[in-house]
Amino acid sequence: MIERDADLSGANTLALPARAERLARPDSGEALAGLLAGRRGDEPLYVLGQGSNLVLDGDLPGLTVIPALDRIDYRVEGDQARVTAGAGVVWDRLVADTVARGWRGLENLSLIPGTAGAAPFQNIGAYGVELADVLDSVEAVAVADGRPVRFLAAECEFDYRDSLFKSRRRGEFIITAITLRLHRHGPCRVDYGGLAARFGDADPATLEPAAVRAAVIELRQNKLPDPAVLPNAGSFFKNPVVSVAHYQRLKENEPELVAFPHRDGHKLAAGWLIERAGWKGRRLGPVGMHRDQALVLVNHGGARAADVRALAGAVRADVRERFDVDLEQEPIPLP
Ligand SMILES: Cc1cc2nc3c(=O)[nH]c(=O)nc-3n(C[C@H](O)[C@H](O)[C@H](O)COP(=O)(O)OP(=O)(O)OC[C@H]3O[C@@H](n4cnc5c(N)ncnc54)[C@H](O)[C@@H]3O)c2cc1C
């Protein structure tokens, strides 16, 4: 079924008002192929999951597809388990299901918003683990002709928050399912940030994934606003990378600068730059930078895309003026 002039304000976690000219929620590969076959070749096409990494900057012309394939298949193979999830499966449901079985691999990725189908798009990651570490393969449909295609993990060109689907071949495929390879036994990964502090010297081999999941959930809930309570799209800017010379110049003026070595110089903590530029907890009209997490742009109610653009522009200008650093937006602007 295709809905015309569909309201998308509930289909993006920033809760921005927008409408889709035509909206479909196919629940099978065949339904998706049928939709693509019935589409005019030059008709714009958009694919959404939960809209948690998007800025809807106006109405979407043409066809918008929200895959609703929601099957999960589990297969045990010796010490390993293979899990295939439809694109519409809510990511954290998949994490909860596999952790409840005692399987290792997804616990660090607990509570990341979004769908299984969107997970390969930016190679989601948190607490030292990324999708690429556990992905076996991706099933997709080619937009051009509805043909089913399968990509092995090694063919997905994964990088930090990046993949072939996001970069080189953007717009060419709709992901219909992902297959993950998890471990039924073995150690959990707790050597990263807040998890290392939490589990201290515990032997990772004795930890249960449920304990790691509970810790990740607690850490995330203390750090990030829940989009269901305060609409947001997670980190609004990427952490910028600057040259060694630029880093040293900044560090002389700002001894507390938060930065990490990177292959091209130093990666700076965007949240720290925004806080230092005076934007933490500050509002501009109905939007603002979160009071506890300066990197998260929040909608306090009734915001429109123009409000988001104005705030993002003001933050970017202040950071550029103070640090000579250009911040790049993380969530994808559509259309
Ligand atoms: C509070 C909060 C915390 C977050 N924390 C993290 C984090 O820790 N780590 C992290 O990596 N991300 C994080 N994110 C970002 C977000 O959760 C991920 O990017 C997630 O994968 C987006 O899923 P989605 O279903 O909402 O995709 P959407 O936002 O709907 O879409 C994102 C992109 O993927 C494309 N896409 C979606 N589904 C498909 C499909 N089936 N086939 C092809 N393309 C598709 C869309 O076209 C779009 O370009 C966070 C977001 C929020 C709001």
Tab-separated table of C-alpha atoms and ligand atoms in Angstrom:
chain	number	residue	atom	x	y	z
A	1	MET	CA	0.000	0.000	0.000
A	2	ILE	CA	1.242	3.463	-0.838
A	3	GLU	CA	0.301	6.403	1.358
A	4	ARG	CA	0.175	9.794	-0.338
A	5	ASP	CA	1.286	13.062	1.276
A	6	ALA	CA	2.402	11.085	4.345
A	7	ASP	CA	3.416	12.785	7.588
A	8	LEU	CA	7.081	12.048	8.454
A	9	SER	CA	7.268	14.039	11.707
A	10	GLY	CA	7.064	10.770	13.677
A	11	ALA	CA	9.540	9.057	11.334
A	12	ASN	CA	12.587	11.110	12.342
A	13	THR	CA	13.992	11.319	15.867
A	14	LEU	CA	14.563	15.098	15.617
A	15	ALA	CA	10.767	15.313	15.157
A	16	LEU	CA	11.065	17.789	12.285
A	17	PRO	CA	7.910	18.345	10.256
A	18	ALA	CA	8.099	16.939	6.713
A	19	ARG	CA	5.888	15.011	4.307
A	20	ALA	CA	6.562	12.271	1.775
A	21	GLU	CA	4.848	12.545	-1.614
A	22	ARG	CA	4.443	8.726	-1.663
A	23	LEU	CA	5.349	6.449	1.271
A	24	ALA	CA	5.552	2.635	1.285
A	25	ARG	CA	6.519	0.147	4.004
A	26	PRO	CA	7.249	-3.103	2.100
A	27	ASP	CA	7.339	-6.192	4.351
A	28	SER	CA	9.011	-8.614	1.907
A	29	GLY	CA	11.694	-8.630	-0.767
A	30	GLU	CA	8.999	-9.260	-3.386
A	31	ALA	CA	6.912	-6.278	-2.225
A	32	LEU	CA	10.027	-4.099	-2.420
A	33	ALA	CA	10.924	-5.365	-5.904
A	34	GLY	CA	7.313	-4.680	-7.002
A	35	LEU	CA	7.520	-1.117	-5.713
A	36	LEU	CA	10.762	-0.487	-7.573
A	37	ALA	CA	9.322	-1.993	-10.774
A	38	GLY	CA	6.323	0.346	-10.563
A	39	ARG	CA	8.447	3.442	-10.046
A	40	ARG	CA	9.179	5.961	-12.809
A	41	GLY	CA	12.898	5.800	-13.580
A	42	ASP	CA	13.466	9.481	-12.807
A	43	GLU	CA	11.293	9.547	-9.665
A	44	PRO	CA	13.294	10.537	-6.556
A	45	LEU	CA	13.730	7.676	-4.059
A	46	TYR	CA	14.485	7.894	-0.340
A	47	VAL	CA	15.040	5.066	2.144
A	48	LEU	CA	14.443	5.595	5.857
A	49	GLY	CA	14.835	3.369	8.891
A	50	GLN	CA	13.905	5.049	12.171
A	51	GLY	CA	15.175	8.422	10.984
A	52	SER	CA	17.697	8.636	13.834
A	53	ASN	CA	20.588	9.856	11.714
A	54	LEU	CA	18.765	12.317	9.479
A	55	VAL	CA	17.856	15.977	9.214
A	56	LEU	CA	14.658	16.246	7.187
A	57	ASP	CA	15.107	19.607	5.504
A	58	GLY	CA	11.710	19.872	3.843
A	59	ASP	CA	9.271	17.513	2.123
A	60	LEU	CA	10.487	14.433	0.235
A	61	PRO	CA	9.377	14.334	-3.395
A	62	GLY	CA	8.757	11.000	-5.155
A	63	LEU	CA	8.825	7.653	-3.352
A	64	THR	CA	9.975	7.119	0.247
A	65	VAL	CA	10.533	3.526	1.363
A	66	ILE	CA	10.650	2.421	5.004
A	67	PRO	CA	11.534	-1.306	4.874
A	68	ALA	CA	9.307	-3.305	7.253
A	69	LEU	CA	10.955	-6.720	6.849
A	70	ASP	CA	11.031	-7.791	10.487
A	71	ARG	CA	12.025	-11.480	10.554
A	72	ILE	CA	14.926	-12.752	12.646
A	73	ASP	CA	16.431	-16.221	11.948
A	74	TYR	CA	18.871	-17.887	14.336
A	75	ARG	CA	21.226	-20.723	13.399
A	76	VAL	CA	23.709	-22.370	15.762
A	77	GLU	CA	26.905	-23.681	14.131
A	78	GLY	CA	29.226	-25.198	16.734
A	79	ASP	CA	30.661	-22.414	18.867
A	80	GLN	CA	29.169	-19.785	16.612
A	81	ALA	CA	25.683	-18.485	15.941
A	82	ARG	CA	24.501	-16.928	12.693
A	83	VAL	CA	21.684	-14.426	12.951
A	84	THR	CA	19.833	-13.002	9.959
A	85	ALA	CA	17.658	-9.948	10.607
A	86	GLY	CA	15.324	-8.163	8.201
A	87	ALA	CA	16.078	-4.502	7.475
A	88	GLY	CA	13.108	-3.294	9.526
A	89	VAL	CA	14.122	-5.047	12.756
A	90	VAL	CA	14.761	-2.515	15.505
A	91	TRP	CA	18.487	-2.735	16.192
A	92	ASP	CA	18.241	-2.871	19.971
A	93	ARG	CA	15.651	-5.666	19.791
A	94	LEU	CA	18.247	-7.719	17.924
A	95	VAL	CA	20.889	-6.900	20.538
A	96	ALA	CA	18.518	-7.796	23.405
A	97	ASP	CA	17.507	-11.107	21.743
A	98	THR	CA	21.072	-12.276	21.128
A	99	VAL	CA	22.301	-11.185	24.563
A	100	ALA	CA	19.376	-13.039	26.189
A	101	ARG	CA	20.682	-16.209	24.481
A	102	GLY	CA	24.095	-15.560	26.049
A	103	TRP	CA	25.707	-14.893	22.666
A	104	ARG	CA	28.647	-12.518	22.427
A	105	GLY	CA	29.212	-9.792	19.853
A	106	LEU	CA	26.451	-7.174	20.034
A	107	GLU	CA	26.389	-6.251	23.738
A	108	ASN	CA	28.616	-3.157	23.304
A	109	LEU	CA	26.209	-1.882	20.612
A	110	SER	CA	23.243	-1.838	23.013
A	111	LEU	CA	20.701	0.975	22.793
A	112	ILE	CA	21.963	2.471	19.504
A	113	PRO	CA	18.771	3.773	17.884
A	114	GLY	CA	17.766	2.665	14.396
A	115	THR	CA	17.146	-0.425	12.324
A	116	ALA	CA	19.195	-3.463	11.306
A	117	GLY	CA	18.980	-2.327	7.661
A	118	ALA	CA	20.625	1.021	8.410
A	119	ALA	CA	23.411	-0.486	10.545
A	120	PRO	CA	25.802	-1.246	7.620
A	121	PHE	CA	25.166	2.186	6.039
A	122	GLN	CA	27.442	3.960	8.508
A	123	ASN	CA	29.011	0.877	10.112
A	124	ILE	CA	27.503	1.703	13.512
A	125	GLY	CA	29.831	1.469	16.462
A	126	ALA	CA	30.207	2.125	20.183
A	127	TYR	CA	32.441	1.154	23.105
A	128	GLY	CA	35.231	-0.296	20.958
A	129	VAL	CA	33.034	-2.485	18.709
A	130	GLU	CA	31.620	-1.757	15.270
A	131	LEU	CA	29.242	-3.631	13.021
A	132	ALA	CA	32.109	-4.685	10.717
A	133	ASP	CA	33.495	-6.826	13.597
A	134	VAL	CA	30.435	-9.108	13.601
A	135	LEU	CA	28.922	-8.782	10.133
A	136	ASP	CA	28.932	-11.783	7.817
A	137	SER	CA	26.968	-10.409	4.848
A	138	VAL	CA	24.358	-7.939	3.615
A	139	GLU	CA	21.404	-8.708	1.371
A	140	ALA	CA	20.108	-5.872	-0.752
A	141	VAL	CA	18.053	-5.037	-3.806
A	142	ALA	CA	19.527	-2.967	-6.633
A	143	VAL	CA	17.454	0.196	-7.105
A	144	ALA	CA	18.071	0.236	-10.866
A	145	ASP	CA	16.409	-3.109	-11.663
A	146	GLY	CA	15.156	-4.749	-8.447
A	147	ARG	CA	17.783	-7.515	-8.689
A	148	PRO	CA	18.796	-9.149	-5.366
A	149	VAL	CA	22.473	-8.661	-4.483
A	150	ARG	CA	24.581	-10.101	-1.657
A	151	PHE	CA	27.693	-8.438	-0.253
A	152	LEU	CA	30.165	-10.244	1.972
A	153	ALA	CA	31.450	-8.082	4.832
A	154	ALA	CA	34.820	-7.736	3.092
A	155	GLU	CA	33.039	-6.229	0.058
A	156	CYS	CA	31.235	-3.510	2.044
A	157	GLU	CA	34.265	-1.151	2.155
A	158	PHE	CA	33.745	-0.494	5.860
A	159	ASP	CA	35.619	2.335	7.503
A	160	TYR	CA	35.016	4.511	10.573
A	161	ARG	CA	31.242	5.298	10.311
A	162	ASP	CA	31.432	4.640	6.608
A	163	SER	CA	30.714	1.983	3.970
A	164	LEU	CA	30.180	1.463	0.274
A	165	PHE	CA	26.440	2.069	0.844
A	166	LYS	CA	27.108	5.507	2.336
A	167	SER	CA	29.944	6.605	0.060
A	168	ARG	CA	31.018	5.139	-3.265
A	169	ARG	CA	27.709	3.524	-4.268
A	170	ARG	CA	25.263	5.681	-2.316
A	171	GLY	CA	21.664	5.362	-3.445
A	172	GLU	CA	22.243	2.232	-5.535
A	173	PHE	CA	20.924	-0.371	-3.067
A	174	ILE	CA	18.186	-0.895	-0.524
A	175	ILE	CA	19.406	-3.216	2.220
A	176	THR	CA	16.833	-5.933	2.965
A	177	ALA	CA	18.653	-8.085	5.570
A	178	ILE	CA	21.930	-8.496	7.432
A	179	THR	CA	23.599	-11.681	8.668
A	180	LEU	CA	25.793	-11.546	11.759
A	181	ARG	CA	28.281	-14.074	13.084
A	182	LEU	CA	28.275	-14.170	16.891
A	183	HIS	CA	30.064	-16.313	19.473
A	184	ARG	CA	28.229	-18.617	21.893
A	185	HIS	CA	31.135	-18.582	24.347
A	186	GLY	CA	34.280	-16.576	24.941
A	187	PRO	CA	35.307	-13.184	26.241
A	188	CYS	CA	33.427	-9.889	26.078
A	189	ARG	CA	35.183	-6.686	25.021
A	190	VAL	CA	35.443	-4.272	27.970
A	191	ASP	CA	38.721	-2.474	27.326
A	192	TYR	CA	37.164	0.761	26.115
A	193	GLY	CA	36.314	4.039	27.900
A	194	GLY	CA	33.556	3.777	30.483
A	195	LEU	CA	33.461	-0.026	30.245
A	196	ALA	CA	37.130	-0.353	31.201
A	197	ALA	CA	36.489	1.862	34.205
A	198	ARG	CA	33.380	-0.153	35.159
A	199	PHE	CA	34.848	-3.654	34.872
A	200	GLY	CA	38.329	-2.764	36.064
A	201	ASP	CA	40.456	-5.867	36.331
A	202	ALA	CA	37.646	-8.398	35.764
A	203	ASP	CA	38.625	-11.296	33.518
A	204	PRO	CA	36.711	-10.625	30.231
A	205	ALA	CA	36.305	-14.407	29.815
A	206	THR	CA	34.154	-14.628	32.952
A	207	LEU	CA	31.849	-11.747	32.027
A	208	GLU	CA	28.345	-12.403	30.770
A	209	PRO	CA	27.165	-10.289	27.823
A	210	ALA	CA	24.051	-9.359	29.837
A	211	ALA	CA	26.255	-7.599	32.411
A	212	VAL	CA	28.069	-5.684	29.662
A	213	ARG	CA	24.762	-4.740	28.022
A	214	ALA	CA	23.394	-3.454	31.343
A	215	ALA	CA	26.538	-1.349	31.856
A	216	VAL	CA	26.394	0.070	28.318
A	217	ILE	CA	22.721	0.971	28.754
A	218	GLU	CA	23.434	2.730	32.027
A	219	LEU	CA	26.402	4.627	30.566
A	220	ARG	CA	24.401	5.698	27.516
A	221	GLN	CA	21.337	6.734	29.506
A	222	ASN	CA	23.512	8.911	31.743
A	223	LYS	CA	25.198	10.521	28.760
A	224	LEU	CA	22.675	10.898	25.949
A	225	PRO	CA	19.159	12.333	25.877
A	226	ASP	CA	16.456	9.812	24.883
A	227	PRO	CA	15.000	10.994	21.540
A	228	ALA	CA	11.545	9.837	22.700
A	229	VAL	CA	11.740	12.404	25.511
A	230	LEU	CA	13.871	15.144	23.928
A	231	PRO	CA	14.026	14.803	20.125
A	232	ASN	CA	17.595	14.627	18.747
A	233	ALA	CA	19.732	12.843	16.153
A	234	GLY	CA	22.656	11.822	18.375
A	235	SER	CA	26.044	13.429	17.740
A	236	PHE	CA	25.341	16.358	15.460
A	237	PHE	CA	28.937	16.985	14.316
A	238	LYS	CA	31.820	14.661	13.474
A	239	ASN	CA	35.016	14.870	15.502
A	240	PRO	CA	37.298	16.961	13.242
A	241	VAL	CA	40.807	15.870	12.303
A	242	VAL	CA	43.521	18.568	12.206
A	243	SER	CA	47.207	18.507	11.268
A	244	VAL	CA	49.887	18.063	13.934
A	245	ALA	CA	50.957	21.721	13.483
A	246	HIS	CA	47.361	22.950	13.895
A	247	TYR	CA	46.919	20.767	16.990
A	248	GLN	CA	50.111	22.108	18.564
A	249	ARG	CA	49.023	25.703	17.916
A	250	LEU	CA	45.649	25.059	19.546
A	251	LYS	CA	47.175	23.191	22.474
A	252	GLU	CA	49.413	26.176	23.316
A	253	ASN	CA	46.357	28.404	23.780
A	254	GLU	CA	44.070	25.699	25.202
A	255	PRO	CA	46.093	23.316	27.378
A	256	GLU	CA	42.927	21.337	28.233
A	257	LEU	CA	42.120	20.606	24.581
A	258	VAL	CA	40.681	17.075	24.237
A	259	ALA	CA	42.290	15.243	21.309
A	260	PHE	CA	43.407	11.781	20.199
A	261	PRO	CA	46.247	10.841	17.839
A	262	HIS	CA	44.994	10.021	14.329
A	263	ARG	CA	46.737	8.788	11.183
A	264	ASP	CA	46.356	12.279	9.613
A	265	GLY	CA	47.248	14.319	12.725
A	266	HIS	CA	44.923	14.652	15.708
A	267	LYS	CA	41.208	14.034	16.118
A	268	LEU	CA	39.592	16.722	18.281
A	269	ALA	CA	36.544	16.156	20.488
A	270	ALA	CA	33.855	18.234	18.758
A	271	GLY	CA	31.792	18.330	21.972
A	272	TRP	CA	34.673	19.977	23.830
A	273	LEU	CA	35.117	22.616	21.084
A	274	ILE	CA	31.386	23.402	21.159
A	275	GLU	CA	31.373	23.662	24.942
A	276	ARG	CA	34.422	25.960	24.889
A	277	ALA	CA	32.731	28.111	22.233
A	278	GLY	CA	29.960	28.678	24.796
A	279	TRP	CA	27.201	26.578	23.243
A	280	LYS	CA	26.700	23.849	25.853
A	281	GLY	CA	23.128	24.150	27.123
A	282	ARG	CA	22.503	27.263	25.009
A	283	ARG	CA	19.327	27.656	22.956
A	284	LEU	CA	18.527	29.445	19.729
A	285	GLY	CA	14.748	29.582	19.346
A	286	PRO	CA	13.205	26.119	19.739
A	287	VAL	CA	16.519	24.253	19.356
A	288	GLY	CA	19.675	24.091	21.453
A	289	MET	CA	22.846	22.171	22.247
A	290	HIS	CA	22.151	19.744	25.102
A	291	ARG	CA	22.996	20.904	28.625
A	292	ASP	CA	24.994	17.764	29.482
A	293	GLN	CA	26.217	16.720	26.053
A	294	ALA	CA	27.234	19.720	23.923
A	295	LEU	CA	27.570	17.572	20.784
A	296	VAL	CA	23.857	16.731	20.697
A	297	LEU	CA	21.477	19.216	19.064
A	298	VAL	CA	18.012	18.941	20.596
A	299	ASN	CA	14.528	20.065	19.577
A	300	HIS	CA	12.841	21.605	22.611
A	301	GLY	CA	9.541	21.576	20.733
A	302	GLY	CA	8.089	22.867	17.491
A	303	ALA	CA	11.407	23.224	15.637
A	304	ARG	CA	11.578	23.383	11.861
A	305	ALA	CA	14.513	22.557	9.596
A	306	ALA	CA	15.388	26.279	9.303
A	307	ASP	CA	15.856	26.450	13.104
A	308	VAL	CA	18.260	23.506	12.989
A	309	ARG	CA	20.166	25.098	10.110
A	310	ALA	CA	20.440	28.420	11.968
A	311	LEU	CA	21.781	26.837	15.163
A	312	ALA	CA	24.184	24.506	13.338
A	313	GLY	CA	25.476	27.510	11.344
A	314	ALA	CA	25.974	29.630	14.473
A	315	VAL	CA	27.831	26.852	16.316
A	316	ARG	CA	29.998	26.159	13.280
A	317	ALA	CA	30.833	29.865	12.839
A	318	ASP	CA	31.843	30.281	16.497
A	319	VAL	CA	34.005	27.142	16.475
A	320	ARG	CA	35.661	28.272	13.238
A	321	GLU	CA	36.361	31.753	14.607
A	322	ARG	CA	37.782	30.513	17.901
A	323	PHE	CA	39.701	27.421	16.772
A	324	ASP	CA	40.021	27.742	12.970
A	325	VAL	CA	38.310	24.344	12.720
A	326	ASP	CA	35.434	23.437	10.365
A	327	LEU	CA	32.787	21.191	11.908
A	328	GLU	CA	31.072	18.760	9.573
A	329	GLN	CA	27.466	17.700	10.154
A	330	GLU	CA	27.003	14.012	11.050
A	331	PRO	CA	23.278	13.320	10.358
A	332	ILE	CA	22.405	13.134	6.685
A	333	PRO	CA	20.348	16.013	5.282
A	334	LEU	CA	17.359	14.948	3.138
A	335	PRO	CA	16.179	15.715	0.522
B	1	LIG	C1	20.527	9.283	20.711
B	1	LIG	C2	21.312	8.704	19.559
B	1	LIG	C3	22.468	8.004	19.798
B	1	LIG	C4	23.209	7.444	18.738
B	1	LIG	N1	24.336	6.734	19.022
B	1	LIG	C5	25.039	6.163	18.025
B	1	LIG	C6	26.199	5.379	18.308
B	1	LIG	O1	26.582	5.182	19.458
B	1	LIG	N2	26.876	4.827	17.269
B	1	LIG	C7	26.463	4.982	15.970
B	1	LIG	O2	27.127	4.457	15.065
B	1	LIG	N3	25.355	5.726	15.668
B	1	LIG	C8	24.646	6.310	16.655
B	1	LIG	N4	23.526	7.060	16.368
B	1	LIG	C9	23.124	7.230	14.965
B	1	LIG	C10	22.043	6.205	14.514
B	1	LIG	O3	21.574	5.480	15.606
B	1	LIG	C11	22.628	5.237	13.478
B	1	LIG	O4	23.162	5.938	12.388
B	1	LIG	C12	21.553	4.254	12.966
B	1	LIG	O5	22.173	3.223	12.232
B	1	LIG	C13	20.511	4.934	12.089
B	1	LIG	O6	19.476	3.990	11.857
B	1	LIG	P1	18.068	4.452	11.280
B	1	LIG	O7	17.284	3.205	11.031
B	1	LIG	O8	17.452	5.442	12.173
B	1	LIG	O9	18.500	5.100	9.890
B	1	LIG	P2	17.985	6.478	9.243
B	1	LIG	O10	18.422	7.618	10.096
B	1	LIG	O11	16.546	6.373	8.911
B	1	LIG	O12	18.844	6.482	7.904
B	1	LIG	C14	20.227	6.764	7.941
B	1	LIG	C15	20.814	6.560	6.535
B	1	LIG	O13	20.770	5.174	6.218
B	1	LIG	C16	20.059	4.957	5.012
B	1	LIG	N5	19.289	3.725	5.160
B	1	LIG	C17	18.431	3.423	6.171
B	1	LIG	N6	17.918	2.193	5.989
B	1	LIG	C18	18.441	1.714	4.832
B	1	LIG	C19	18.285	0.506	4.097
B	1	LIG	N7	17.473	-0.477	4.509
B	1	LIG	N8	18.968	0.372	2.933
B	1	LIG	C20	19.791	1.345	2.491
B	1	LIG	N9	19.983	2.512	3.149
B	1	LIG	C21	19.314	2.695	4.305
B	1	LIG	C22	19.154	6.169	4.854
B	1	LIG	O14	18.847	6.406	3.493
B	1	LIG	C23	20.012	7.282	5.450
B	1	LIG	O15	20.888	7.794	4.477
B	1	LIG	C24	22.758	7.615	17.407
B	1	LIG	C25	21.564	8.336	17.161
B	1	LIG	C26	20.848	8.868	18.226
B	1	LIG	C27	19.566	9.598	17.947
